Amino acid sequence: MTRIEEGVFRSMLIGRQDKGLTMRRLYAASFGLAILALVLLALTITNEAFGYVALVYKIEPETISDRPLAELNETELVALLVEKAPGQLPKMVSDALSPMDLQTFARASLKDSLAGKQIPAEYADKTPADIPTDERASVMGQILADNLTQEQILELIEAAILQPTVSESWPLFEGLFNRRAIEERLVELFPDEITRPELRFKSWLRLEMLTKPMDSNPLVSGVRTALLGTVYLLIIVVLTAFPVGIAAAIYLEEYADPNKWYNRLIETNIRNLAGVPSIIYGLLGLQLLVRFMGDPATGGLGLTSGQAFGIIDGTGRNIITAGLTLSLLVLPVVIINAQESIRAVPPSYRDASYGLGATKWQTIWRTVLPSALPGILTGIILSLSRAVGETAPLVVVGASTFIVQDPGLFTRFTALPIQIYNWTSRPQAGFRELAAAAIIILLVLLVAINTIAFVLRNQARRRLQV
Amino acid sequence: MTQNGHHPRAVDIQNISVYYGSYRAVRDVSIPVEKNKITAFIGPSGCGKSTVLRAINRMNDLVPGARVEGQILYHGRNLYAPDVDPVEVRRRIGMVFQKPNPFPKSIFENVAYGPRLLGVRDKNTLKEIVESSLKQAALWDEVKNDLDKSGLALSGGQQQRLCIARTIAVEPDVILMDEPCSALDPISTQHIEELMQELVSQYTIIIVTHNMQQAIRVSDYTAFYSIRKSGEGKEETRWGELVEFGETQQIFTQPQNAETADYISGRFG
Amino acid sequence: MEQAIEGTSYSNERSRLLTEALGKRAERTDIGKRARPGERIILILLFAAGLLSIFTTAFIVIFLGTEAVGFFQSRAWIYAKMTVVDQAVPPVSLRSDAEGAVTSTDTSLLLDLGDQPRVPLIPGTLIQIGDEIMRVVERRERSIIVERGYDGTEAVAHEAGLPILALKEDTVKITEALGEEDVRIALPEDVADSFAVGDMIHLETETMRIAAIEGSSLVVERGLEDTPVRAYPANTVVQVERRPTLLTYLTGTRWQPQTGDFGVLPLVESTFMTTFIAILTALPVGLAAAIYLSEYATQRVRAILNPILEILVGVPTVVFGFFALQFVTIGVLRPLFGVDIYNTLSAGLVVGIMIVPTIASMSLDAMGSVPRGLREASYGLGATKLETIAKVVLPASLSGVVAAVILGISRAVGETMIVAIAAGAGPNWTFPPNFTVGAETMTGHIARISGGDLSYQSVDYSSIFSIGLTLFIITFLLTQVSTYITRRFREMYE
Ligand SMILES: Nc1ncnc2c1ncn2[C@@H]1O[C@H](COP(=O)(O)OP(=O)(O)O)[C@@H](O)[C@H]1O
Ligand SMILES: [Mg+2]
């Protein structure tokens, strides 16, 4: 054995420690990478959800007015509407000012349908249908001019007459930092200076997206139908997966004798199911729920497609089958989490309850479950978050990509992640941006769910403690 | 006293052995438990006091593999007869545990738990029952303004009295107490001991205690258990056995058995 | 004594209240058996809930299994193909001077293009000189580079000036009309050899079986499988049957079930390509994160860093897919490396980001279960922290880390949306693997194909189940191995 000189040892030690420090920084940097990925993700979404567009109009604004539209007052703007789109005016009034739908609106007297709004006195008792055709447009125009702001009327003109479509769109940062290139590109695309569109800032994320249905024009498309679909799916998951999942967890933790082969099988099986890719659940849902329990026309039972309940044109590709598929998907996670929470309930609570003459179920219902509740809730939220973002199984069971009508239980449906997927895959300008806006809505929904859950859980926990 | 049966002994343990799986933890224990008296179980740790106690209200049924041989008569009826319902047994033979274990619920709900199980729904009845139980458990004055507070917010001694109130709320016949004071300070212990003296006019009490002074102070009868061994090394088995049973006075002044004498004089265990 | 009297009154009071509220149930000494049907029913319901998971698995296995069996019984009728001289290509020949002659090993042919310099001898075209067939690899101005001796022909020397015939694939058509009673199908010359006795063929919807081959005709049994026997005019196209076999399924490099290509390899290949990239990304990052959390981070730092992993877990994969396409591909890889818009590299990288938390948290568990004593022993011998990690902690937790990686692989293999968005739409077999071009994975393919309204009888429908079964088997095995290793690892330190 050779003795290492003191000095040599010391310098080697310093080297060793230097190396340690470097590696330590590298390890820490892995989190830097993770954070970087998240930041980039956020930036990418922002970058797409906001940006610049070049709009081309079906009818150029210049051709309908000598002055810029923005300088016209309400009456002048309405005059344009009356001239260019007389037929659409009743619908505009009904949409903008009346709580009624167009059909009812047409047959109700103006003072009923537009209660509280300013209406020309002489027409108050008439219904829109009563007004002679040649007067109707101007009366409606008058009502618009009296009740809407100039900006609102401008929007109506844009939608009804100008009908803009996106010619080109640029993401936010490109618009901010590379304006020159964009302008050059515009010149290249539209050599004629007169028809060359203006570069405009555009927020693809709009509040109306929540209430507007889907549209093939990305400028006006909303996510209402998709959002409703997602909410319905969540309700189905809550109503089915949670009771069943908690029941299974209670069975396994409180009743099942682990020495029995079938109980061990159930236990292992649930753990295995948790690792099955979600798309496989989609195939399960497709075959079991859509095909075999679905449309009798293709040999199904008519249960999930609604024929058994008198629905005629159901195909089985609907909210119910999709919701149940998601339920099956989250079930293992719900069960495993609930099991852990139930296991964590101190045995002394059970002893106390039994000691008072409680039956097994009384003990579970009155003591074990309330104590396990915060943990169970946490698991439920986890699985809800998962269900909200799940896309693949929905694609497989047959979510539609374009739904304008609010979905019913047995109708075709779509959901938020499906929309994101679909819009992301569209080549036309404007749709990826729309996808980014929908992503923001989805993420907000996720944060909301988690916050509610967090609050619920803390309340439950507080109730249990002091 | 009206509802009590006519058998003079509330519980008559006759020659029982308790098994955990194939392990015979206690052998051949026989103890007659007199009505409206306090019977104390003493003995070294692991000799099976808790085991016998839990056999009396069939709490051991909840341990997988646990089994009792022999019989325990309750007002003349064998508790382990096939037509006996363990849930009903536990309602009549209540239990107070070593560590105070109130539910994570309000004080009111803790006491109302038992009556609710039985099916009492009427809010006023529940209130009266809760109040009388807490009064009898000498806790009422301390908590009457905080009935909505969590039972877990009370001090250890208060928690144990809450557990006693919870037990007597269903008007049991017998109360089993498994070292109810071992986790408590001396003042709280004194409270509980006083409480037992008071409860015994209504209930038959069996108490497991580690503390011989306590047995002397509170009990009318004492059962002394000990551990027996046989075999050596790997072959060694241990089990609990009843060594001596008698009036407390007699056990502590004139023990019949040498082992008892050793134990009470502190030369053992 | 006064107190005792009070106690009696409390007790009696309660007995009264209970008796009032409950009647006979308040009896103190009745311990007889009570029927509790509710408890029984509840137990049955709870058991049923537990059993549901078994049904789920059973259904998954049964459905994937039966449809996969259905897939292997399915068949595609594809047009029989033959190679014919492409009359549309203008005449070309080898140059007629001395340099125009080729030996049996030359791969560069000098051309005499006549007065038509634009002859479309694009790469991939088959040409014939004499009896030899060659494949054009590259087109130069006045020459072509070829692959010699193609299609089983022999590479031989050719004289200068020989004509070069461009070949094309054409469908096989019957040369004479076929009456209802006829059993002899006349085919173009040389074509009959490419059929075999016993093959099934289709004319329109009629199924026939080849009983014998005589010269350039096929002798067939007609109207099989209850198909209607009809007369067919000359030039009716002949279709041949293709069926998947386990062998072609597992070794074929083209996937196009409607047209008889049943090789799942392109899908499996791209699945493993994205998975490979994913692990390459996630392993170092996840492992480093685990080491940092386990060995360096203080309680407070952990409280800050853990949520980052949780957020990563919470991001829906469709959002990651968007990120892969918009940022990783369009924003980074395309400007830097000119990759295709869809590519397995970008998808793999982002799948990697997605599984970092899986690998980190499982590795962390593994490192956490390395006994303190081992670490202390190492420090005690004068090792630095890094040395302790590298020489003691990592080796001791190795099998745990391996289990984490395997589970990560299983997650990556089963991931759908990222690859469906970013990896490409369309199976693509590349050898050697090319990460810069689009290639559809198993999951991506299932998602795309099932997107439309599939007929339950179609090959496509059963084919996605057979891919599903393949996927299920792969992920199931991986999960089992991971669980097994984890269990062994736990036992080691218990
Ligand atoms: N649930 C159980 N399972 C198996 N053995 C047990 C169980 N409870 C107690 N025992 C065993 O029975 C014997 C008596 O225990 P116990 O009744 O708790 O003694 P004590 O209360 O006198 O200290 C001990 O050897 C103990 O290990
Ligand atoms: Mg004990």
Coordinates of N, CA, C and O in Angstrom, one line a residue, chain B residues 57-158:
Chain B
N57 N -66.8 -9.2 25.0 CA -67.8 -8.6 24.1 C -67.6 -9.0 22.7 O -68.0 -8.3 21.8
R58 N -66.9 -10.1 22.5 CA -66.7 -10.6 21.2 C -66.0 -9.7 20.2 O -66.2 -9.7 19.0
M59 N -65.2 -8.8 20.8 CA -64.4 -7.9 19.9 C -63.3 -8.8 19.2 O -62.9 -8.4 18.1
N60 N -62.9 -9.9 19.8 CA -61.9 -10.7 19.1 C -62.5 -11.3 17.8 O -61.7 -11.7 17.0
D61 N -63.8 -11.4 17.7 CA -64.3 -11.9 16.4 C -63.8 -11.1 15.2 O -63.7 -11.5 14.1
L62 N -63.4 -9.8 15.5 CA -63.0 -8.9 14.4 C -61.5 -9.2 14.0 O -61.1 -8.7 13.0
V63 N -60.8 -10.0 14.8 CA -59.4 -10.3 14.5 C -59.5 -11.6 13.6 O -60.0 -12.6 14.1
P64 N -59.0 -11.5 12.4 CA -59.1 -12.7 11.5 C -58.3 -13.9 12.2 O -57.2 -13.7 12.7
G65 N -59.0 -15.0 12.3 CA -58.4 -16.2 12.8 C -58.5 -16.4 14.3 O -58.1 -17.4 14.9
A66 N -59.1 -15.4 15.0 CA -59.2 -15.5 16.5 C -60.4 -16.4 16.8 O -61.4 -16.4 16.1
R67 N -60.3 -17.1 17.9 CA -61.3 -18.1 18.2 C -61.4 -18.4 19.7 O -60.3 -18.3 20.4
V68 N -62.5 -18.7 20.2 CA -62.6 -18.9 21.7 C -63.2 -20.3 21.9 O -64.1 -20.7 21.2
E69 N -62.5 -21.0 22.8 CA -63.1 -22.3 23.2 C -63.6 -22.2 24.7 O -63.1 -21.4 25.4
G70 N -64.6 -23.0 25.0 CA -65.2 -22.9 26.4 C -66.4 -21.9 26.2 O -66.8 -21.6 25.1
Q71 N -66.9 -21.6 27.4 CA -68.1 -20.7 27.2 C -68.0 -19.5 28.2 O -67.4 -19.6 29.3
I72 N -68.7 -18.4 27.8 CA -68.9 -17.3 28.7 C -70.4 -17.1 28.8 O -71.1 -16.9 27.8
L73 N -70.9 -17.2 30.0 CA -72.3 -17.0 30.2 C -72.6 -15.6 30.5 O -71.9 -14.9 31.3
Y74 N -73.6 -15.1 29.8 CA -74.0 -13.7 30.1 C -75.5 -13.8 30.5 O -76.4 -14.2 29.7
H75 N -75.8 -13.5 31.8 CA -77.1 -13.8 32.4 C -77.6 -15.2 32.0 O -78.7 -15.4 31.6
G76 N -76.6 -16.1 32.1 CA -77.0 -17.5 31.9 C -77.0 -18.0 30.5 O -77.1 -19.1 30.2
R77 N -76.7 -17.1 29.6 CA -76.7 -17.5 28.2 C -75.3 -17.4 27.6 O -74.6 -16.5 27.8
N78 N -75.0 -18.5 26.9 CA -73.6 -18.6 26.4 C -73.4 -17.6 25.2 O -74.1 -17.6 24.2
L79 N -72.4 -16.7 25.4 CA -72.2 -15.6 24.4 C -71.7 -16.2 23.1 O -71.8 -15.5 22.1
Y80 N -71.1 -17.4 23.1 CA -70.6 -18.0 21.9 C -71.5 -19.0 21.3 O -71.2 -19.7 20.4
A81 N -72.8 -19.0 21.8 CA -73.8 -19.9 21.2 C -74.0 -19.4 19.8 O -73.9 -18.2 19.5
P82 N -74.4 -20.3 18.9 CA -74.5 -19.9 17.5 C -75.7 -18.9 17.2 O -75.6 -18.1 16.3
D83 N -76.7 -18.9 18.2 CA -77.8 -18.0 17.9 C -77.6 -16.6 18.5 O -78.5 -15.8 18.7
V84 N -76.3 -16.3 18.9 CA -76.1 -15.0 19.6 C -75.5 -14.1 18.5 O -74.6 -14.5 17.7
D85 N -75.9 -12.9 18.6 CA -75.5 -11.9 17.6 C -74.4 -11.0 18.2 O -74.7 -10.3 19.2
P86 N -73.2 -11.1 17.7 CA -72.1 -10.3 18.4 C -72.3 -8.8 18.4 O -71.9 -8.2 19.3
V87 N -73.0 -8.3 17.4 CA -73.3 -6.9 17.4 C -74.2 -6.5 18.6 O -73.9 -5.5 19.3
E88 N -75.2 -7.3 18.9 CA -76.0 -7.1 20.0 C -75.3 -7.2 21.3 O -75.5 -6.5 22.3
V89 N -74.3 -8.2 21.3 CA -73.5 -8.4 22.5 C -72.8 -7.1 22.8 O -72.7 -6.7 24.0
R90 N -72.2 -6.5 21.8 CA -71.3 -5.3 22.1 C -72.1 -4.1 22.5 O -71.6 -3.3 23.2
R91 N -73.4 -4.1 22.1 CA -74.2 -3.0 22.6 C -74.5 -3.1 24.1 O -74.5 -2.1 24.8
R92 N -74.6 -4.4 24.6 CA -74.9 -4.5 26.0 C -73.6 -4.6 26.8 O -73.7 -4.4 28.0
I93 N -72.5 -5.0 26.2 CA -71.3 -5.1 26.9 C -70.4 -4.0 26.3 O -69.7 -4.3 25.3
G94 N -70.4 -2.8 26.8 CA -69.6 -1.7 26.2 C -68.2 -1.8 26.5 O -67.7 -2.6 27.4
M95 N -67.4 -1.0 25.8 CA -65.9 -1.1 26.0 C -65.3 0.3 26.0 O -65.6 1.2 25.2
V96 N -64.3 0.5 26.9 CA -63.5 1.7 26.9 C -62.1 1.3 26.7 O -61.6 0.3 27.3
F97 N -61.4 1.9 25.8 CA -60.1 1.4 25.3 C -58.9 2.1 26.1 O -59.1 3.1 26.7
Q98 N -57.8 1.5 25.9 CA -56.6 1.9 26.5 C -56.2 3.4 26.2 O -56.0 4.2 27.0
K99 N -56.2 3.6 24.8 CA -56.0 5.0 24.4 C -57.3 5.6 24.1 O -58.1 5.0 23.4
P100 N -57.6 6.8 24.7 CA -58.8 7.4 24.4 C -59.0 7.5 22.9 O -58.1 8.0 22.2
N101 N -60.2 7.1 22.4 CA -60.4 7.1 20.9 C -61.7 7.7 20.5 O -62.5 7.1 19.9
P102 N -61.9 9.0 20.8 CA -63.1 9.7 20.3 C -63.1 9.7 18.8 O -62.0 9.7 18.2
F103 N -64.3 9.7 18.2 CA -64.4 9.9 16.8 C -64.0 11.3 16.4 O -64.1 12.2 17.2
P104 N -63.5 11.5 15.2 CA -63.2 12.8 14.7 C -64.5 13.6 14.4 O -64.7 14.0 13.3
K105 N -65.3 13.7 15.4 CA -66.6 14.3 15.2 C -66.8 15.3 16.4 O -66.0 15.3 17.3
S106 N -67.9 16.0 16.4 CA -68.1 16.9 17.6 C -68.4 16.1 18.8 O -68.7 14.9 18.8
I107 N -68.3 16.7 20.0 CA -68.5 16.1 21.2 C -70.0 15.5 21.2 O -70.2 14.3 21.6
F108 N -70.9 16.3 20.8 CA -72.3 15.8 20.7 C -72.4 14.6 19.9 O -73.0 13.6 20.3
E109 N -71.8 14.6 18.7 CA -72.0 13.5 17.8 C -71.3 12.2 18.4 O -71.7 11.1 18.1
N110 N -70.2 12.4 19.1 CA -69.5 11.3 19.7 C -70.5 10.6 20.6 O -70.6 9.3 20.6
V111 N -71.2 11.3 21.5 CA -72.0 10.7 22.5 C -73.3 10.2 21.8 O -73.8 9.1 22.1
A112 N -73.8 10.9 20.8 CA -75.0 10.5 20.1 C -74.8 9.3 19.2 O -75.8 8.7 18.7
Y113 N -73.5 8.9 18.9 CA -73.2 7.9 18.0 C -74.0 6.6 18.3 O -74.7 6.0 17.4
G114 N -73.9 6.2 19.5 CA -74.5 4.9 19.9 C -76.1 5.0 19.8 O -76.7 4.1 19.1
P115 N -76.7 5.9 20.4 CA -78.2 6.0 20.2 C -78.6 6.1 18.8 O -79.6 5.5 18.4
R116 N -77.8 6.8 18.0 CA -78.2 6.9 16.5 C -78.1 5.5 15.9 O -78.9 5.2 15.1
L117 N -77.1 4.8 16.3 CA -76.9 3.4 15.7 C -78.2 2.6 16.0 O -78.7 1.9 15.2
L118 N -78.7 2.8 17.3 CA -79.9 2.1 17.6 C -81.1 2.5 16.9 O -82.1 1.8 16.8
G119 N -81.0 3.7 16.3 CA -82.2 4.2 15.6 C -82.9 5.4 16.2 O -84.0 5.7 15.7
V120 N -82.3 6.0 17.2 CA -82.9 7.2 17.8 C -82.7 8.4 16.8 O -81.5 8.7 16.5
R121 N -83.7 9.0 16.3 CA -83.6 10.1 15.4 C -84.0 11.4 16.0 O -83.4 12.4 15.6
D122 N -84.9 11.4 16.9 CA -85.5 12.6 17.4 C -84.4 13.5 18.1 O -83.7 13.0 19.0
K123 N -84.2 14.7 17.6 CA -83.2 15.6 18.0 C -83.2 15.8 19.5 O -82.2 15.8 20.2
N124 N -84.5 16.0 20.1 CA -84.6 16.3 21.5 C -84.2 15.1 22.4 O -83.5 15.3 23.4
T125 N -84.7 14.0 21.9 CA -84.3 12.8 22.7 C -82.8 12.6 22.7 O -82.2 12.4 23.8
L126 N -82.2 12.8 21.5 CA -80.7 12.7 21.4 C -80.1 13.7 22.4 O -79.1 13.4 23.1
K127 N -80.6 14.9 22.4 CA -80.0 16.0 23.2 C -80.1 15.5 24.7 O -79.1 15.7 25.4
E128 N -81.2 15.0 25.1 CA -81.4 14.6 26.5 C -80.4 13.5 26.8 O -79.8 13.5 27.9
I129 N -80.3 12.5 25.9 CA -79.4 11.4 26.2 C -78.0 11.9 26.3 O -77.2 11.5 27.2
V130 N -77.6 12.8 25.4 CA -76.2 13.3 25.4 C -76.0 14.0 26.7 O -74.9 13.8 27.4
E131 N -76.9 14.8 27.1 CA -76.7 15.6 28.3 C -76.6 14.7 29.5 O -75.7 14.8 30.3
S132 N -77.5 13.7 29.6 CA -77.5 12.9 30.8 C -76.2 12.0 30.9 O -75.6 11.8 31.9
S133 N -75.7 11.6 29.7 CA -74.5 10.8 29.6 C -73.3 11.6 30.0 O -72.5 11.2 30.8
L134 N -73.2 12.8 29.5 CA -72.1 13.7 29.8 C -72.1 14.1 31.3 O -71.1 14.1 32.0
K135 N -73.3 14.3 31.8 CA -73.4 14.6 33.3 C -73.0 13.5 34.1 O -72.2 13.6 35.0
Q136 N -73.4 12.3 33.7 CA -73.1 11.1 34.5 C -71.6 10.8 34.4 O -71.0 10.3 35.3
A137 N -71.0 11.2 33.3 CA -69.6 11.0 33.1 C -68.8 12.1 33.6 O -67.6 12.2 33.4
A138 N -69.5 13.0 34.3 CA -68.8 14.2 35.0 C -68.0 15.0 34.0 O -67.0 15.5 34.3
L139 N -68.6 15.2 32.8 CA -67.9 16.0 31.8 C -68.7 17.2 31.4 O -68.2 18.2 30.8
W140 N -70.0 17.1 31.8 CA -71.0 18.1 31.3 C -70.5 19.6 31.5 O -70.5 20.4 30.6
D141 N -70.1 19.8 32.8 CA -69.8 21.2 33.1 C -68.6 21.7 32.3 O -68.6 22.9 32.0
E142 N -67.8 20.8 31.9 CA -66.6 21.3 31.2 C -66.9 21.5 29.7 O -66.2 22.3 29.0
V143 N -67.9 20.9 29.2 CA -68.0 20.9 27.7 C -69.4 21.5 27.3 O -69.7 21.6 26.1
K144 N -70.3 21.8 28.2 CA -71.6 22.1 27.8 C -71.8 23.2 26.8 O -72.7 23.3 26.0
N145 N -70.8 24.1 26.8 CA -70.8 25.2 25.9 C -70.1 24.9 24.5 O -70.1 25.7 23.6
D146 N -69.4 23.8 24.5 CA -68.6 23.4 23.3 C -69.1 22.1 22.7 O -68.2 21.4 22.1
L147 N -70.4 21.8 22.7 CA -70.8 20.5 22.2 C -70.4 20.3 20.7 O -70.4 19.2 20.3
D148 N -70.3 21.4 20.0 CA -70.0 21.3 18.6 C -68.5 21.2 18.3 O -68.1 21.0 17.2
K149 N -67.7 21.3 19.4 CA -66.2 21.2 19.2 C -65.8 19.8 18.9 O -66.5 18.9 19.4
S150 N -64.8 19.6 18.2 CA -64.3 18.2 17.9 C -63.9 17.5 19.2 O -63.3 18.1 20.1
G151 N -64.3 16.3 19.3 CA -63.9 15.5 20.5 C -62.4 15.4 20.6 O -61.8 15.2 21.7
L152 N -61.7 15.5 19.5 CA -60.2 15.4 19.5 C -59.6 16.6 20.1 O -58.4 16.6 20.4
A153 N -60.4 17.7 20.3 CA -59.8 18.9 20.9 C -59.7 18.9 22.4 O -59.1 19.7 23.0
L154 N -60.3 17.9 23.0 CA -60.3 17.8 24.5 C -58.9 17.3 25.0 O -58.2 16.7 24.2
S155 N -58.7 17.5 26.2 CA -57.5 16.9 26.8 C -57.6 15.4 27.0 O -58.7 14.9 26.8
G156 N -56.5 14.7 27.2 CA -56.6 13.2 27.3 C -57.6 12.7 28.3 O -58.4 11.8 27.9
G157 N -57.6 13.3 29.5 CA -58.5 12.8 30.5 C -59.9 13.1 30.1 O -60.8 12.2 30.3
Q158 N -60.2 14.3 29.5 CA -61.5 14.6 29.1 C -62.0 13.6 28.0 O -63.1 13.2 27.9

